[in-house]
């Protein structure tokens, strides 16, 4: 049996589900694009090719091997994108919550069934249908659960809005002892530089008391100020619009002092090292073209 344990974003990682780019399928059509960044690259003819993405995930996997992390991979689905395991489920404490993802991605959950079969069935939860919530919008810090959402009345018109108010309430009811704080995120169907697809596109804690943040990713300034008050401005690395577009806040922590980051994130990586972090740099710029990066490709199961 797998004994799940995830209480925050940065404790020493022991087991994770890492996405796969093998047999990733053809470049999507314009109509099939899930987000504005993919759309941009489909139109420009710069959408990433499978061989490059496989190399990038292999580089990420090599870092996990170095730190002796147990890595699970989804079973392969022919001609299908299975890179972003963070979307399909997430662990809070010792509970695995399956996401109600976009209907045509349901097969991705089947591909990790062999993993969920190893978990106590009482600890695996599937929310009711009206609950929309994806792992990229859920972040654990101390006794807090931060959740990204979109409160606009036009929620249903946005394929980029992935977590609704019912999702926030569902988590609130499931974990009554935790402080659940939701953040209203900026969404755009057409401009990737103004679209926070998930909370981890504009914020993520690192270490024990630091974080990476993009102020303009929040629809309400009060939400941004809430995090500034909690972390302290001096502990937050503020990213710029183009850095948000390049997914600067979507790094991944293997331990409180070890962060996996994209090798081109020069400004961020320098700040991390200056704050005592070991930075494991990997190439991930091709995968980033699909509006997802390192955190999006992982589903942590066990942290110490």
Coordinates of C-alpha atoms in Angstrom, one line a residue:
X1 CA 0.0 0.0 0.0
X2 CA 1.1 3.6 -0.7
X3 CA 1.0 5.7 2.4
X4 CA 0.4 9.2 1.0
X5 CA 1.7 12.3 2.8
X6 CA 1.8 15.8 1.3
X7 CA 1.5 18.7 3.7
X8 CA 3.2 21.4 1.8
X9 CA 5.0 22.2 -1.5
X10 CA 8.6 21.9 -0.3
X11 CA 9.3 19.1 2.2
X12 CA 11.7 16.3 1.1
X13 CA 10.1 14.5 -1.8
X14 CA 9.9 10.7 -1.7
X15 CA 7.4 9.6 -4.4
X16 CA 6.0 11.4 -7.4
X17 CA 4.0 10.8 -10.6
X18 CA 6.0 12.4 -13.5
X19 CA 4.2 13.0 -16.8
X20 CA 5.2 11.5 -20.1
X21 CA 5.7 12.9 -23.6
X22 CA 6.1 9.6 -25.3
X23 CA 3.6 9.0 -28.1
X24 CA 2.3 12.5 -27.5
X25 CA 0.2 12.7 -30.7
X26 CA 0.2 15.2 -33.5
X27 CA 0.3 19.0 -33.1
X28 CA -3.2 20.0 -32.1
X29 CA -5.4 22.0 -34.5
X30 CA -6.3 25.6 -33.7
X31 CA -9.7 24.4 -32.5
X32 CA -8.2 21.8 -30.1
X33 CA -6.0 24.3 -28.2
X34 CA -6.7 24.3 -24.5
X35 CA -4.9 27.6 -23.7
X36 CA -3.8 30.8 -25.5
X37 CA -0.1 29.9 -25.3
X38 CA -0.4 26.6 -27.1
X39 CA -2.7 28.4 -29.6
X40 CA 0.1 31.0 -30.2
X41 CA 2.6 28.3 -31.0
X42 CA 0.2 26.3 -33.2
X43 CA -0.4 29.4 -35.3
X44 CA 3.3 30.3 -35.5
X45 CA 4.4 26.8 -36.4
X46 CA 6.6 26.6 -33.3
X47 CA 4.6 24.0 -31.3
X48 CA 7.0 21.6 -29.6
X49 CA 7.9 18.3 -31.1
X50 CA 7.8 15.0 -29.2
X51 CA 11.5 14.2 -29.3
X52 CA 12.4 17.5 -27.7
X53 CA 9.8 17.2 -25.0
X54 CA 10.8 13.6 -24.2
X55 CA 14.4 14.8 -23.7
X56 CA 13.2 17.6 -21.4
X57 CA 11.2 15.2 -19.2
X58 CA 14.2 12.7 -19.2
X59 CA 16.4 15.5 -17.8
X60 CA 13.8 16.2 -15.1
X61 CA 13.6 12.5 -14.3
X62 CA 17.4 12.4 -14.0
X63 CA 17.2 14.9 -11.2
X64 CA 14.7 12.8 -9.3
X65 CA 17.0 9.8 -9.7
X66 CA 19.9 11.8 -8.3
X67 CA 17.8 12.6 -5.2
X68 CA 16.5 9.0 -4.9
X69 CA 12.9 9.9 -5.4
X70 CA 10.5 7.0 -6.4
X71 CA 9.1 8.0 -9.8
X72 CA 5.8 6.6 -11.2
X73 CA 4.9 7.2 -14.8
X74 CA 1.4 7.1 -16.4
X75 CA 0.6 4.1 -18.6
X76 CA 1.0 5.1 -22.2
X77 CA -2.1 6.2 -24.2
X78 CA -1.5 6.2 -28.0
X79 CA -1.2 9.6 -29.6
X80 CA -2.1 11.5 -26.5
X81 CA -0.6 14.3 -24.4
X82 CA 0.1 13.0 -20.9
X83 CA 2.7 15.5 -19.7
X84 CA 0.6 17.5 -17.2
X85 CA -0.1 15.0 -14.4
X86 CA -0.7 17.9 -11.9
X87 CA -4.1 18.6 -13.6
X88 CA -5.6 15.1 -13.0
X89 CA -5.2 14.8 -9.2
X90 CA -3.5 16.0 -6.1
X91 CA -2.7 14.9 -2.6
X92 CA -3.6 16.8 0.6
X93 CA -2.3 15.1 3.8
X94 CA -3.0 11.4 3.1
X95 CA -6.0 11.9 0.7
X96 CA -5.8 11.5 -3.1
X97 CA -8.4 13.8 -4.8
X98 CA -9.2 13.0 -8.4
X99 CA -9.8 16.1 -10.5
X100 CA -12.9 16.6 -12.5
X101 CA -10.9 17.7 -15.5
X102 CA -12.0 18.7 -19.0
X103 CA -14.1 15.6 -20.2
X104 CA -11.8 14.6 -23.0
X105 CA -8.9 14.3 -20.6
X106 CA -10.6 11.6 -18.5
X107 CA -8.4 8.9 -20.0
X108 CA -5.4 10.4 -18.2
X109 CA -6.9 9.3 -14.9
X110 CA -7.2 5.7 -16.2
X111 CA -3.5 5.8 -17.1
X112 CA -2.6 6.2 -13.4
X113 CA -5.2 3.8 -12.1
X114 CA -2.5 1.3 -11.3
X115 CA -1.1 3.8 -8.8
X116 CA -4.5 4.8 -7.2
X117 CA -5.1 1.0 -6.8
X118 CA -2.2 0.9 -4.3
X119 CA -3.9 3.5 -2.1
X120 CA -6.4 2.7 0.7
X121 CA -9.7 3.2 -1.3
X122 CA -11.1 5.2 1.7
X123 CA -8.4 7.8 1.0
X124 CA -9.2 8.2 -2.7
X125 CA -12.0 10.8 -3.4
X126 CA -13.8 11.8 -6.5
X127 CA -15.7 15.1 -6.1
X128 CA -19.2 15.4 -7.4
X129 CA -19.6 16.5 -11.0
X130 CA -20.4 20.2 -10.4
X131 CA -17.0 20.5 -8.5
X132 CA -14.2 21.7 -10.9
X133 CA -10.7 21.7 -9.4
X134 CA -7.3 21.0 -10.8
X135 CA -4.0 20.4 -9.0
X136 CA -2.3 23.5 -10.4
X137 CA -4.8 25.6 -8.5
X138 CA -4.1 23.9 -5.1
X139 CA -1.2 24.8 -3.0
X140 CA -0.3 23.8 0.6
X141 CA 1.6 26.0 3.0
X142 CA 1.7 25.4 6.7
X143 CA -1.9 25.2 7.8
X144 CA -3.2 26.9 4.7
X145 CA -4.7 25.6 1.5
X146 CA -4.4 28.2 -1.2
X147 CA -6.7 27.7 -4.2
X148 CA -6.8 29.6 -7.5
X149 CA -10.2 30.2 -9.0
X150 CA -12.1 32.5 -11.3
X151 CA -15.1 34.4 -9.9
X152 CA -16.3 36.0 -13.1
X153 CA -19.9 35.4 -14.1
X154 CA -18.6 34.2 -17.5
X155 CA -16.7 31.3 -15.9
X156 CA -18.3 28.7 -18.2
X157 CA -17.1 30.6 -21.3
X158 CA -13.5 30.1 -20.3
X159 CA -11.7 26.9 -21.1
X160 CA -8.8 28.5 -19.1
X161 CA -10.9 28.7 -15.9
X162 CA -10.3 25.3 -14.2
X163 CA -11.5 25.6 -10.6
X164 CA -14.9 27.0 -9.6
X165 CA -16.4 28.2 -6.3
X166 CA -17.8 24.7 -5.8
X167 CA -14.3 23.4 -5.9
X168 CA -13.2 25.8 -3.2
X169 CA -16.2 24.9 -1.0
X170 CA -15.5 21.2 -1.5
X171 CA -12.0 21.5 -0.2
X172 CA -13.1 23.7 2.7
X173 CA -15.6 21.1 3.8
X174 CA -13.2 18.2 3.4
X175 CA -10.5 20.0 5.5
X176 CA -12.4 22.0 8.2
X177 CA -9.2 22.4 10.3
X178 CA -7.3 24.2 7.6
X179 CA -7.4 27.8 6.5
X180 CA -8.7 27.7 2.9
X181 CA -8.0 30.9 1.0
X182 CA -9.1 31.3 -2.6
X183 CA -7.5 33.7 -5.1
X184 CA -9.4 35.2 -8.0
X185 CA -7.1 34.8 -11.1
X186 CA -6.8 36.8 -14.3
X187 CA -8.0 34.7 -17.3
X188 CA -7.7 35.3 -21.0
X189 CA -8.6 33.0 -23.9
X190 CA -6.5 34.9 -26.4
X191 CA -3.5 36.6 -24.7
X192 CA -1.2 34.1 -22.8
X193 CA 0.6 37.0 -21.1
X194 CA -2.6 37.9 -19.3
X195 CA -3.7 34.4 -18.5
X196 CA -3.0 32.7 -15.2
X197 CA -4.2 29.2 -16.1
X198 CA -3.6 28.0 -12.6
X199 CA -2.5 29.5 -9.3
X200 CA 1.0 28.1 -9.9
X201 CA 1.3 30.3 -13.0
X202 CA 1.4 33.4 -10.8
X203 CA 2.5 32.2 -7.3
X204 CA 4.4 29.4 -5.6
X205 CA 6.0 29.0 -2.2
X206 CA 9.7 27.9 -2.1
X207 CA 11.7 26.9 1.0
X208 CA 10.1 27.4 4.3
X209 CA 9.1 31.1 4.1
X210 CA 9.7 32.4 0.6
X211 CA 7.7 32.6 -2.6
X212 CA 7.6 33.6 -6.2
X213 CA 4.7 35.9 -7.2
X214 CA 3.3 37.8 -10.1
X215 CA 1.2 40.7 -8.9
X216 CA -0.9 41.2 -12.1
X217 CA -2.0 37.5 -12.0
X218 CA -4.6 38.4 -9.4
X219 CA -7.9 40.0 -10.3
X220 CA -8.1 41.6 -6.9
X221 CA -5.2 43.5 -5.4
X222 CA -6.4 42.4 -2.0
X223 CA -5.5 38.8 -2.8
X224 CA -2.0 39.8 -3.8
X225 CA -1.6 41.9 -0.6
X226 CA -2.9 39.0 1.5
X227 CA 0.2 36.9 0.4
X228 CA 2.5 39.9 0.9
X229 CA 1.3 40.2 4.4
X230 CA 1.7 36.5 5.0
X231 CA 5.1 36.0 3.6
X232 CA 6.6 39.5 3.9
X233 CA 7.5 41.5 0.8
X234 CA 11.3 40.8 1.4
X235 CA 10.6 37.1 1.1
X236 CA 8.8 37.3 -2.3
X237 CA 10.5 37.2 -5.7
X238 CA 8.4 39.5 -7.9
X239 CA 8.2 38.3 -11.5
X240 CA 7.5 40.5 -14.6
X241 CA 4.8 40.0 -17.2
X242 CA 7.2 38.2 -19.7
X243 CA 8.6 36.1 -16.9
X244 CA 5.1 35.0 -15.9
X245 CA 4.5 34.1 -19.6
X246 CA 7.7 32.0 -19.5
X247 CA 6.4 30.2 -16.3
X248 CA 8.9 31.5 -13.8
X249 CA 6.7 30.6 -10.9
X250 CA 6.2 27.0 -12.1
X251 CA 9.4 25.6 -10.6
X252 CA 9.4 22.4 -8.4
X253 CA 10.8 21.8 -5.0
X254 CA 12.4 18.5 -4.1
X255 CA 13.4 19.6 -0.6
X256 CA 13.2 22.9 1.4
X257 CA 16.6 23.9 0.0
X258 CA 16.4 22.2 -3.5
X259 CA 14.5 23.7 -6.4
X260 CA 14.3 22.4 -9.9
X261 CA 14.1 25.3 -12.3
X262 CA 14.3 26.0 -16.1
X263 CA 18.0 26.8 -17.0
X264 CA 17.0 30.0 -18.8
X265 CA 15.4 31.6 -15.7
X266 CA 18.6 33.5 -15.0
X267 CA 17.2 36.2 -12.8
X268 CA 15.2 33.8 -10.6
X269 CA 17.9 31.2 -10.4
X270 CA 20.4 33.8 -9.2
X271 CA 17.9 35.0 -6.5
X272 CA 17.3 31.4 -5.4
X273 CA 21.0 30.7 -5.1
X274 CA 21.5 34.0 -3.3
X275 CA 18.9 32.8 -0.7
X276 CA 20.8 29.5 -0.1
X277 CA 18.9 27.2 -2.4
X278 CA 20.5 24.5 -4.5
X279 CA 19.1 25.0 -8.0
X280 CA 18.9 22.0 -10.3
X281 CA 18.6 23.5 -13.8
X282 CA 16.9 21.6 -16.6
X283 CA 15.9 22.5 -20.1
X284 CA 12.1 22.8 -20.2
X285 CA 11.5 25.6 -22.7
X286 CA 9.7 23.4 -25.3
X287 CA 7.2 22.0 -22.8
X288 CA 6.6 25.6 -21.5
X289 CA 5.1 26.4 -24.9
X290 CA 2.0 24.5 -23.7
X291 CA 1.5 26.9 -20.7
X292 CA 2.8 24.3 -18.3
X293 CA 6.2 23.7 -16.7
X294 CA 7.9 21.7 -13.9
X295 CA 5.2 21.8 -11.2
X296 CA 2.5 21.0 -13.9
X297 CA 4.3 17.8 -14.9
X298 CA 4.4 16.4 -11.3
X299 CA 1.9 14.9 -9.0
X300 CA 3.6 14.4 -5.6
X301 CA 2.5 11.5 -3.5
X302 CA 4.8 11.3 -0.6
X303 CA 6.9 14.1 1.1
X304 CA 8.6 13.6 4.4

